Coordinates of C-alpha atoms in Angstrom, one line a residue:
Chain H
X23 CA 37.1 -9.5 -136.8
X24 CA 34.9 -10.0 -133.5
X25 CA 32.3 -7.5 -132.6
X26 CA 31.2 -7.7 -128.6
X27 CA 28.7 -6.5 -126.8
X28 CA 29.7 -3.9 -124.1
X29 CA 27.8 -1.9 -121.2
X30 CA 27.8 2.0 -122.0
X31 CA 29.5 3.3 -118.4
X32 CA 27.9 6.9 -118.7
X33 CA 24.2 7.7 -118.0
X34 CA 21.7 9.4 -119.7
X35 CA 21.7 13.1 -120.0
X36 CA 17.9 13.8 -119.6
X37 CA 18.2 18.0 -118.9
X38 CA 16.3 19.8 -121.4
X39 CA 17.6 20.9 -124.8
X40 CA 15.8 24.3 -124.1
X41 CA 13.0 25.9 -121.6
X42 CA 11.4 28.6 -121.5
X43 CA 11.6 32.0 -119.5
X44 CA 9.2 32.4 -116.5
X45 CA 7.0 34.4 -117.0
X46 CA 7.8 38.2 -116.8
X47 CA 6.0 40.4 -114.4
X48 CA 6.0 44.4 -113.4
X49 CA 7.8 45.0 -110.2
X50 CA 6.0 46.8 -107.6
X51 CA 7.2 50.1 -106.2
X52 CA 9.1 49.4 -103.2
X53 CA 10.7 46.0 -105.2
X54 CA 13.5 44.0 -103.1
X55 CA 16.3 41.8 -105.1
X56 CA 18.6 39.7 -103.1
X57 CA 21.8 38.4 -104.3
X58 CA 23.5 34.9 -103.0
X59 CA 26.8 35.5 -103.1
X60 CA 28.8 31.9 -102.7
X61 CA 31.0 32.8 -99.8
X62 CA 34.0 33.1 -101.1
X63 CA 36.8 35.7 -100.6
X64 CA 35.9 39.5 -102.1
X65 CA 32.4 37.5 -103.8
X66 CA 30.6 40.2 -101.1
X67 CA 32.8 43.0 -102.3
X68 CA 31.8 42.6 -105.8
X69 CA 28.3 41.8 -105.3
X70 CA 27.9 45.0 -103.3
X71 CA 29.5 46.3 -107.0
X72 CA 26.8 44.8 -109.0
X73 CA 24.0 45.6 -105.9
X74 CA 24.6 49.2 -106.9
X75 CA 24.6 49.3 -110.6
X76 CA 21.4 46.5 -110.5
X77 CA 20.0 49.5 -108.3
X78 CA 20.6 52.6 -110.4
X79 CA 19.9 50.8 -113.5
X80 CA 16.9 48.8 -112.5
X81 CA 15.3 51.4 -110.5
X82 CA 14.3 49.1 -107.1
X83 CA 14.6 50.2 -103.7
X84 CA 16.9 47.7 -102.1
X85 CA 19.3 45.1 -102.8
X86 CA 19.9 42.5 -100.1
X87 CA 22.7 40.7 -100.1
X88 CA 23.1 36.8 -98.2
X89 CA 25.8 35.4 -97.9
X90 CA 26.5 31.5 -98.0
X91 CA 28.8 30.0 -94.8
X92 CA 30.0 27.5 -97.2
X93 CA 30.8 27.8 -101.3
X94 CA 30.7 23.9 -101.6
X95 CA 26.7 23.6 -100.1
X96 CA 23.6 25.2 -101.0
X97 CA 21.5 27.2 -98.9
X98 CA 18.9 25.1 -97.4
X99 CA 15.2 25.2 -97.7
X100 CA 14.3 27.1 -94.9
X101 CA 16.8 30.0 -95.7
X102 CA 15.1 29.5 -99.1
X103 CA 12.0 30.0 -98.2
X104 CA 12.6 33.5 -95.8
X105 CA 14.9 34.8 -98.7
X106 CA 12.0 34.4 -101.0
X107 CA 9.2 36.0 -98.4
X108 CA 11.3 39.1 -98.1
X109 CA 12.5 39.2 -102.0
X110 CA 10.5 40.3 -105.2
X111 CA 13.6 39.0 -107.5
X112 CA 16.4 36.6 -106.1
X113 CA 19.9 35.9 -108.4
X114 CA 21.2 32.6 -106.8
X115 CA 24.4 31.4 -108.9
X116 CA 27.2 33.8 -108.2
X117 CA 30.3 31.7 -109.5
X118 CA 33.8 32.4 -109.3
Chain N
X11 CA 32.6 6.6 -136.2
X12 CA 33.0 4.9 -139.6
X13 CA 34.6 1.7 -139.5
X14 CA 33.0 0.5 -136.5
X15 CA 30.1 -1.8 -137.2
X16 CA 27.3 -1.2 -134.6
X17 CA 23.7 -1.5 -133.4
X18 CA 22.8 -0.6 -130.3
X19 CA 19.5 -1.5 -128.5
X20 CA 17.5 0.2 -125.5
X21 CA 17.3 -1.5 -122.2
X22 CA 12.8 -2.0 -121.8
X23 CA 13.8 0.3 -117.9
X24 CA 14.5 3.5 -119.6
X25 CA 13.2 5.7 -121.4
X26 CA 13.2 6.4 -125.6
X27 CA 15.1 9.9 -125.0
X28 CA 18.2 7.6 -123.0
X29 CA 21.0 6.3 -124.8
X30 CA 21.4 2.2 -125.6
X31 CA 22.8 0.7 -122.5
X32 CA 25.1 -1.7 -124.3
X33 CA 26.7 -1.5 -127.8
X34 CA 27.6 -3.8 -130.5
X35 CA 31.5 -3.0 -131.8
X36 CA 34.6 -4.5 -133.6
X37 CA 36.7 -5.8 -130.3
X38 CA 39.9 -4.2 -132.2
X39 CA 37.9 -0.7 -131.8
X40 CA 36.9 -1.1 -128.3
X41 CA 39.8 1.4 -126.7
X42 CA 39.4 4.2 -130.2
X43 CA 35.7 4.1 -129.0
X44 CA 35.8 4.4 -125.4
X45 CA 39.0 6.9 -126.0
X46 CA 36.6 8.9 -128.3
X47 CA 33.8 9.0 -126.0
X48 CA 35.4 10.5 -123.4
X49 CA 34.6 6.9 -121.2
X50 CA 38.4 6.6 -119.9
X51 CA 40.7 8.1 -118.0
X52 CA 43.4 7.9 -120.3
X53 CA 44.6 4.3 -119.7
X54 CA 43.5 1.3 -121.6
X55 CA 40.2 -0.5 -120.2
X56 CA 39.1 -4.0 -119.7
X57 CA 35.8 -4.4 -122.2
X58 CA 32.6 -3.9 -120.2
X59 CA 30.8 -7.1 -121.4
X60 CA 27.6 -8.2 -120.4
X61 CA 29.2 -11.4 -118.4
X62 CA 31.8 -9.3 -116.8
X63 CA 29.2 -7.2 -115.6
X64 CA 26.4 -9.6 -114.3
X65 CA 30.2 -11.4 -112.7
X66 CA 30.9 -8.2 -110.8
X67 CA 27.3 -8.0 -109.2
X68 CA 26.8 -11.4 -108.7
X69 CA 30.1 -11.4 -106.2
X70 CA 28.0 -8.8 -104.3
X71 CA 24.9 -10.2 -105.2
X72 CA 23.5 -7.0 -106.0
X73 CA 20.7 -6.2 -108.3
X74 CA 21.8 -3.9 -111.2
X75 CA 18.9 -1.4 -110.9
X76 CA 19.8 -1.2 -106.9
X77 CA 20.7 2.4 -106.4
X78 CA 24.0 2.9 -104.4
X79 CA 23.5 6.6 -104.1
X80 CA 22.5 10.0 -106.0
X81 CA 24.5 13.2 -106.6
X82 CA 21.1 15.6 -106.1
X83 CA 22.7 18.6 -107.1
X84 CA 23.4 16.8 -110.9
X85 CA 20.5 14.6 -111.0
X86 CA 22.5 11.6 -110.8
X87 CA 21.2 8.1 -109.4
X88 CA 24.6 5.7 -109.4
X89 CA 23.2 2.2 -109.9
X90 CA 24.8 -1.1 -109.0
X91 CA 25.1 -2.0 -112.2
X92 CA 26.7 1.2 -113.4
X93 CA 29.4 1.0 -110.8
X94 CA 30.1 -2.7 -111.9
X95 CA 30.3 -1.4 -115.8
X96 CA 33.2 0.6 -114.4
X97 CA 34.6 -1.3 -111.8
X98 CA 35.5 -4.0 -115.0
X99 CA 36.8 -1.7 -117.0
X100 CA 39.2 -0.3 -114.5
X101 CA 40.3 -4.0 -114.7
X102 CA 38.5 -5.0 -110.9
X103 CA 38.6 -8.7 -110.3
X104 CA 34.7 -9.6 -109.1
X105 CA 35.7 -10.4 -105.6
X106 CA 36.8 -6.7 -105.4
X107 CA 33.4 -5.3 -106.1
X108 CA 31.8 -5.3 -102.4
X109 CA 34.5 -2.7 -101.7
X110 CA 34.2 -1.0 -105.1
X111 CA 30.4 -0.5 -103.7
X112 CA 31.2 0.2 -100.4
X113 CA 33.6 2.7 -101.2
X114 CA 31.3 4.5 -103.7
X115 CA 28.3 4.5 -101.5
X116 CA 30.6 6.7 -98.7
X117 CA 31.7 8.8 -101.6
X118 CA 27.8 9.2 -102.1
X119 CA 26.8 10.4 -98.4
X120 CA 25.7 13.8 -98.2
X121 CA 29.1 14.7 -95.3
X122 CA 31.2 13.6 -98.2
X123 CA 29.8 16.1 -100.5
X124 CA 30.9 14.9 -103.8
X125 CA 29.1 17.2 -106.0
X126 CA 31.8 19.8 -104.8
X127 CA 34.6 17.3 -104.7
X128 CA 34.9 16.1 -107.6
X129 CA 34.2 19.7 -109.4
X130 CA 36.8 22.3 -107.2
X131 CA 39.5 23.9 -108.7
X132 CA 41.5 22.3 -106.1
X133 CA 41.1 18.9 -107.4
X134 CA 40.9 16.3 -104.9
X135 CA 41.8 12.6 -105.5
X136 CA 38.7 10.0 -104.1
X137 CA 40.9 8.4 -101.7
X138 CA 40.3 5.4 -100.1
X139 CA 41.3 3.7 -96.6
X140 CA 40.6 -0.2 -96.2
X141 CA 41.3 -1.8 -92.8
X142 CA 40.6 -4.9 -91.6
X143 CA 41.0 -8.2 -93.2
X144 CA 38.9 -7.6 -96.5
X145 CA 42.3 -5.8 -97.6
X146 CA 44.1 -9.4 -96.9
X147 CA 41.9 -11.4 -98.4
X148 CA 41.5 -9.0 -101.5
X149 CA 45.6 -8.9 -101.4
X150 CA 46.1 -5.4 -101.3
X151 CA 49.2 -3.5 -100.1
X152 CA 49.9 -1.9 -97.2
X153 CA 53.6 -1.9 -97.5
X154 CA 56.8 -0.8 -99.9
X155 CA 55.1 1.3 -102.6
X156 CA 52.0 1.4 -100.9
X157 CA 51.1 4.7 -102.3
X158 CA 52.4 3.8 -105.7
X159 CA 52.2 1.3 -108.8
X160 CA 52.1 -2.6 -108.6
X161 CA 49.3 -3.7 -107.0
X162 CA 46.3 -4.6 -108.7
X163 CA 43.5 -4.4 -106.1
X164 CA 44.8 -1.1 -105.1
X165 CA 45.3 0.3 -108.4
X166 CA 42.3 -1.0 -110.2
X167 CA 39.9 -0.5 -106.9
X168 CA 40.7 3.2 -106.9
X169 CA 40.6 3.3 -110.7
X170 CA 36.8 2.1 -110.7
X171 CA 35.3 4.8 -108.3
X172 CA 37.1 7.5 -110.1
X173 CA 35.7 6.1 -113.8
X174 CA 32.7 6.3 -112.0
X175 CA 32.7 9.8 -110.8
X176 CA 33.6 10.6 -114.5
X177 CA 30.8 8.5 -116.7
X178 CA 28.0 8.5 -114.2
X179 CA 28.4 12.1 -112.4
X180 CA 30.4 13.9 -114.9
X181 CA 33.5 14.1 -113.2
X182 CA 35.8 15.0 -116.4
X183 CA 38.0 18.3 -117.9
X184 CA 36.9 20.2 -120.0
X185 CA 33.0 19.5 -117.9
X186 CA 32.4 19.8 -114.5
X187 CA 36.1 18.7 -113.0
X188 CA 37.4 22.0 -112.7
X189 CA 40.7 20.3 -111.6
X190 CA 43.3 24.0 -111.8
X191 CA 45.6 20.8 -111.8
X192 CA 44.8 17.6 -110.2
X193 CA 47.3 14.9 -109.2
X194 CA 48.4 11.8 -109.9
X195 CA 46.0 10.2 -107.0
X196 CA 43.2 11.1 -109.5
X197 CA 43.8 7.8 -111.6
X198 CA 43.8 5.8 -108.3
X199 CA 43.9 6.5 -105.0
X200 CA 43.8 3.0 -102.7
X201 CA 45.8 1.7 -99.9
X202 CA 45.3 -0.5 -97.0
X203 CA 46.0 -0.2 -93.4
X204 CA 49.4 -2.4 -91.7
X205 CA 49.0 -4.0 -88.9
X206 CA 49.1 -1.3 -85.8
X207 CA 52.2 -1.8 -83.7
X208 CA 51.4 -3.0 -80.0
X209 CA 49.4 -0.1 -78.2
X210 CA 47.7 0.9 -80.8
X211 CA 44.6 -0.1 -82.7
X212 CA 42.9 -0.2 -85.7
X213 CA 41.7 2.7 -87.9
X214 CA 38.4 0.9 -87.9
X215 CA 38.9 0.6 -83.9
X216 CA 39.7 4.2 -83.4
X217 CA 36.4 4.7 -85.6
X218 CA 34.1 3.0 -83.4
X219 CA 34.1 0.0 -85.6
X220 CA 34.4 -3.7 -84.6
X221 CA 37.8 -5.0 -85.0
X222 CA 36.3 -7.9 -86.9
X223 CA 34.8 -5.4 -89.1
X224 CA 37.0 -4.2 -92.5
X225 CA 36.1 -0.6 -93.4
X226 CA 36.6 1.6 -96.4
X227 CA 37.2 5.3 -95.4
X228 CA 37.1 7.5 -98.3
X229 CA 38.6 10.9 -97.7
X230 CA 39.0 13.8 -100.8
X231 CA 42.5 14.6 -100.7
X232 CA 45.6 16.4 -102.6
X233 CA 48.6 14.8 -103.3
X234 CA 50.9 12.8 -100.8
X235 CA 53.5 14.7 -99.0
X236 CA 56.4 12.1 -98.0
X237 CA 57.8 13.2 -94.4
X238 CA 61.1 12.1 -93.8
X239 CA 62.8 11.6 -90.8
X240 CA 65.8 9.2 -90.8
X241 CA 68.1 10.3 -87.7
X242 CA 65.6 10.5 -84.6
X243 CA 64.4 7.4 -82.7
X244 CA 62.3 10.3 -80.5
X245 CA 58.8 10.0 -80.6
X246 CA 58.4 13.8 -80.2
X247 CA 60.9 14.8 -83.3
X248 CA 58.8 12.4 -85.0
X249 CA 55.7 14.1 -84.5
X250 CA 57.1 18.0 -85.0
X251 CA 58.1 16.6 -88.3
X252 CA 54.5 15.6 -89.2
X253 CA 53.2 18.7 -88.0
X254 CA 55.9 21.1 -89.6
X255 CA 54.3 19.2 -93.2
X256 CA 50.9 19.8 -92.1
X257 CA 50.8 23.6 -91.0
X258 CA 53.0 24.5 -94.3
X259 CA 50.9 27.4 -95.3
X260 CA 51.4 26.5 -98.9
X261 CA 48.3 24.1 -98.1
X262 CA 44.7 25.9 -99.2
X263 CA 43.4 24.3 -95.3
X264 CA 46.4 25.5 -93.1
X265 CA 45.0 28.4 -90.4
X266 CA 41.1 27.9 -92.2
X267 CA 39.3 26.7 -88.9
X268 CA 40.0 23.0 -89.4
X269 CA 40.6 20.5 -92.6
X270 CA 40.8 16.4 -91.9
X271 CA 44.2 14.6 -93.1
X272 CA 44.9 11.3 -93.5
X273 CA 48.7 10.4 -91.7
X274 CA 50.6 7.4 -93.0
X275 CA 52.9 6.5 -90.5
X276 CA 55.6 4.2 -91.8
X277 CA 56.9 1.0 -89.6
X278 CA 60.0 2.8 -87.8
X279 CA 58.0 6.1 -86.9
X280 CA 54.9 4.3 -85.8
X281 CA 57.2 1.7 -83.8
X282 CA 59.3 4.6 -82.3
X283 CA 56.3 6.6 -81.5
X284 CA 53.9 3.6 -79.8
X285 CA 57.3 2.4 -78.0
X286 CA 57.3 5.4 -76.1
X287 CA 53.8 4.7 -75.2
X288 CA 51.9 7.5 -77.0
X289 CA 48.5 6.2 -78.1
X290 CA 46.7 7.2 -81.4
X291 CA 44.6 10.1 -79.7
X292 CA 48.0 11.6 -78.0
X293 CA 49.4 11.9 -81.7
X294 CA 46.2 13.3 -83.1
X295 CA 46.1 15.3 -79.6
X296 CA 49.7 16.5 -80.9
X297 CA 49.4 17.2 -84.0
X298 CA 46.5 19.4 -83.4
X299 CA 48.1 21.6 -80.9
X300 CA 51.4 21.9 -82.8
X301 CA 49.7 23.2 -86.4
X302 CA 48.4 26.1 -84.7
X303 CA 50.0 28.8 -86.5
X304 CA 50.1 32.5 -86.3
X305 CA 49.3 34.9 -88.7
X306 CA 52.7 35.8 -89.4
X307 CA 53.7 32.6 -90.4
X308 CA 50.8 32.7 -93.1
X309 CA 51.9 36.3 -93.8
X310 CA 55.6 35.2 -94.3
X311 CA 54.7 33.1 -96.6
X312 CA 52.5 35.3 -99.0
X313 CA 49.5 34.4 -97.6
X314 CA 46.8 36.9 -97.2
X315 CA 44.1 36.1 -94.1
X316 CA 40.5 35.8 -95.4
X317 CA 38.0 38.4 -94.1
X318 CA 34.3 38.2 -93.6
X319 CA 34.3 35.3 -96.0
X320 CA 33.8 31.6 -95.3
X321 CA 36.9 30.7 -93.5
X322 CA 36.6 32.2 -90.1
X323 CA 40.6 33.4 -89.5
X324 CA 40.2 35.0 -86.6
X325 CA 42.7 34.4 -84.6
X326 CA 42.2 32.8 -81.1
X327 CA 43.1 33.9 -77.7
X328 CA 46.5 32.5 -77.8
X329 CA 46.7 34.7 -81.2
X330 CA 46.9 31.6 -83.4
X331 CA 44.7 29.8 -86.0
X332 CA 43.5 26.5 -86.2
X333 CA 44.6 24.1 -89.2
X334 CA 43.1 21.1 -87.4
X335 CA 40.0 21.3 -85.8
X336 CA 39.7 18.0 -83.3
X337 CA 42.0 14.9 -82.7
X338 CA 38.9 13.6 -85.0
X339 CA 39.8 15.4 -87.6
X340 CA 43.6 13.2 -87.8
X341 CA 43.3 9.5 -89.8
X342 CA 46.1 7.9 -88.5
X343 CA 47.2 4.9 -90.5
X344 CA 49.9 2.3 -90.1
X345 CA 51.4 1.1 -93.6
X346 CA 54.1 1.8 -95.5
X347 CA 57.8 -0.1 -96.1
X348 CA 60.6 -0.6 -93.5
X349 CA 63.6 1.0 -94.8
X350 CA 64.9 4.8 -93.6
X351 CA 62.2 6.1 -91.7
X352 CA 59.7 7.5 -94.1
X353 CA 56.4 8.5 -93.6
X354 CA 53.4 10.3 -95.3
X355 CA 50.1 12.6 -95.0
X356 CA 47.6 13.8 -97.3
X357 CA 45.6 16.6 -96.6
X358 CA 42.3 16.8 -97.7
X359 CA 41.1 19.3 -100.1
X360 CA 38.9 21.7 -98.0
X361 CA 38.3 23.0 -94.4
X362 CA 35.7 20.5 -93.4
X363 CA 32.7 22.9 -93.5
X364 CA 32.4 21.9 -96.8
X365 CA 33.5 18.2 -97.1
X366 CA 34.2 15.0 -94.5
X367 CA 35.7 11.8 -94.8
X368 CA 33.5 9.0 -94.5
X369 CA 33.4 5.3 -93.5
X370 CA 31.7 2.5 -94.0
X371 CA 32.1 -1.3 -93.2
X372 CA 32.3 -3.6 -95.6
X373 CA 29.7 -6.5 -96.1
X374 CA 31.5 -9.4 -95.3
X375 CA 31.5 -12.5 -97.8
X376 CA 28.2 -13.9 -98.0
X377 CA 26.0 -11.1 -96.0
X378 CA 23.3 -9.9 -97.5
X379 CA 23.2 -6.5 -98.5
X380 CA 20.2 -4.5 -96.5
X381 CA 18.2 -2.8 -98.6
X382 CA 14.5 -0.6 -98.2
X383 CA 11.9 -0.5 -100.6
X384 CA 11.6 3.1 -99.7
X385 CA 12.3 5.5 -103.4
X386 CA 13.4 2.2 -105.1
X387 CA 15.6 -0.2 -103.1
X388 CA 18.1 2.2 -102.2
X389 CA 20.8 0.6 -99.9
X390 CA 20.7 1.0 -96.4
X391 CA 24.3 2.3 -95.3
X392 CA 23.2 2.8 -92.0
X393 CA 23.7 -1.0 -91.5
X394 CA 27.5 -0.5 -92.6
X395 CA 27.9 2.9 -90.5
X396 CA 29.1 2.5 -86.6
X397 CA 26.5 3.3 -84.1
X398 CA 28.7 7.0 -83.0
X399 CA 29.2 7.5 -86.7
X400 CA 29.7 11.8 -87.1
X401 CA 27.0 14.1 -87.6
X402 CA 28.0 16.4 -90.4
X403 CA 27.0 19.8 -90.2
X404 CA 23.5 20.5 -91.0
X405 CA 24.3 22.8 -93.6
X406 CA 26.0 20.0 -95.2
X407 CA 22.2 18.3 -96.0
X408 CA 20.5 18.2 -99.1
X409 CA 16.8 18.7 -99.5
X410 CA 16.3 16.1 -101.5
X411 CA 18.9 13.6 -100.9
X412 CA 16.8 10.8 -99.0
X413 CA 20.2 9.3 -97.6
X414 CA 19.6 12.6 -95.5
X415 CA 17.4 10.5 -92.8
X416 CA 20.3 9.0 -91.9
X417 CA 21.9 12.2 -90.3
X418 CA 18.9 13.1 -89.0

């Protein structure tokens, strides 16, 4: 019997096992979530769906919805950073 | 496993949480191991030894540690020496590896978008152009069978950049290939360009490319469609035959605003066609205008128009949608065996908002690889990329990615 030596082909898998929540804070009256929905057909319709109940249920005053041109990229930095000026809570994985 | 006699010991570069870069095993275990570990695509594979390995970058004389590109979105760096780990266990001779790198660098730039490629539901195959003489030298095929078994350089070629989507990116079902089905193109997908019949050039030509230059274009298709027409010498019939195949609405792309597709003309249509004295841009000129379609056609067929979603179909003036977008968007290549008049196409996966195919020369023998000590010797492709090479869309740009300059 020969034993060799061989190259693993995969990499390492260096994500976290666990991490932790951020840190929770009170939402001020006049809160604004926005939801990313991923662009794909009838995504919009049901996010409007879950815009409601998150409104009811949550008790904010608005949910904004953005919608992505393209499923396959992300949104790019500067559309990052005006969602997150005009936003108090953002949701960005919407899959499908 | 029990029964496999092992020790395995960490490469001094990473770091204590990383798994041993190399293993020690019985040789009779090798396939049960790398079966078990999920390292294979199914078939049998060549043992990555250390030799092997060093043998596959020093025929590029590449570094190991040289990083070839990153997947941002997955926090995957592909290094050298992890593509030449694969590229010898999908059974790559070492003279094949400058290509193998080529070809997995283009899969790497941002237009190509391979985080989404290689996870859709629509499972795409990584497939892969060469023109030029690299393909002769290498002995590939371009002709009978081109598209199917026999040829190692084609088969094994295609084999390694697919083994390394799946063991350095993830690229594997159940995980992050979300493959609905796949095809057979995603064990290999690897041909090389014929000869052009008089009139026309080069794929690497048409691309702005020298035509001492050989190229790998990698493109993320579906399956081949085999067009046949056996009874027309008319360049036009020819061409309507093609584009009745490519506006098929049974195709995700077809009326979406524009996909790219890769045509393989066969000998006796490309002959026919160039005889009459079309050039390659009046075929891709053709072919755009004639897979227009309406919505009707979509709507005979079951298919529902998307509204206020990604894919603008809105129809155009003339009351018809766009399944090609530019002559730019048509790879026309010349291979394929004489016989009856066959032909092929493969459309790619997507409309090309959210993927392009790329190309990239190939280093010739000898050249030395440029390379910047900017983030750790990355490889330059803008060396290997023609001066007019296509912007992608901007949206298509990764913070992060630092091959990103090169789109700037």
């Amino acid at each position: 019997m020969a034993q060799i030596t061989v190259h693993r082909p995969d990499v390492a898998d260096d994500r976290p096992q666990a991490s932790s929540l951020a840190r929770r804070v009170s939402l001020p009256a006049g809160a604004v979530l926005t939801l990313i929905e991923n662009g794909k057909p009838n995504a919009r319709a049901l996010m409007v769906k879950v815009a409601e109940g998150l409104r009811s249920r949550l008790g904010i005053a608005r949910v904004d919805i953005h919608s992505k041109p393209s499923a396959a990229s992300a949104i790019g930095p500067d559309e990052a950073k005006a969602i997150a000026a005009r936003s108090h809570l953002v949701i960005t994985g919407v899959g499908d | 496993m029990t029964g496999i006699a092992e020790h395995e010991r960490r490469s001094g570069a990473r770091s204590a949480a990383a798994p041993a870069d190399v293993i020690v095993l019985e040789e009779s275990d090798l396939q049960e191991r790398f079966h078990a570990e999920g390292w294979s695509d199914g078939l049998p594979v060549v043992a990555p030894t250390p030799d092997r390995v060093d043998a596959m970058l020093a025929a590029a004389r590449l570094d190991p540690d040289l990083v070839v590109g990153i997947v941002p979105q997955r926090d995957r760096v592909v290094t050298a020496e992890k593509v030449a780990v694969n590229a010898v266990m999908a059974g790559c001779r070492p003279e094949y590896f400058p290509l193998v790198v080529t070809a997995m660098g283009a899969i790497l730039q941002p237009a190509f978008n391979a985080h989404t490629v290689i996870t859709s539901t629509g499972g795409a195959a990584l497939c892969l152009v060469v023109s030029g003489t690299e393909a002769d030298r290498l002995g590939m095929n371009a002709a009978h069978n081109v598209l199917g078994s026999g040829n190692r350089a084609n088969a094994t070629i295609g084999r390694a950049v697919r083994l390394v989507a799946r063991n350095v990116l993830g690229a594997s079902s159940p995980g992050l290939d979300g493959s609905s089905f796949g095809h057979p193109g995603k064990y290999s997908l690897c041909i090389a360009e014929a000869p052009p019949p008089a009139g026309w050039e080069p794929l690497r030509v048409e691309l702005g490319f020298s035509a001492d230059d050989s190229t790998v274009t990698v493109a993320p298709t579906e399956g081949p469609w085999q067009i046949a027409n056996h009874l027309s010498p008319a360049a036009r019939d020819i061409l309507l035959t093609f584009a009745a195949a490519i506006r098929c609405p049974v195709t995700f792309s077809v009326g979406k605003g524009g996909h790219e597709v890769v045509v393989l003309f066969g000998p006796e249509h490309a002959q026919a066609v160039a005889a009459e004295g079309w050039t390659r841009s009046d075929v891709c000129e053709f072919l755009v205008a004639h897979t227009r379609v309406t919505p009707e056609e979509l709507a005979a067929a079951g298919v529902h128009l998307e509204v206020g979603a990604q894919h603008d179909m809105t129809p155009d003036a003339d009351g018809r949608l766009a399944t090609l977008a530019s002559p730019a968007s048509v790879y026309v290549v010349t291979c394929g065996g004489a016989g009856a008049g066959w032909s092929a196409y493969l459309p790619t996966w997507a409309p090309s908002i959210h993927a392009r195919a790329v190309t990239l020369r190939i280093p010739r023998p000898h050249e030395r690889w440029p390379c910047t000590d900017v983030h750790g010797r990355t490889i330059d492709w803008l060396v290997f990329a023609p001066p007019s090479a296509p912007q992608p869309p901007r949206r298509l740009q990764h913070v992060h990615d630092p091959t990103r300059a090169a789109f700037a």
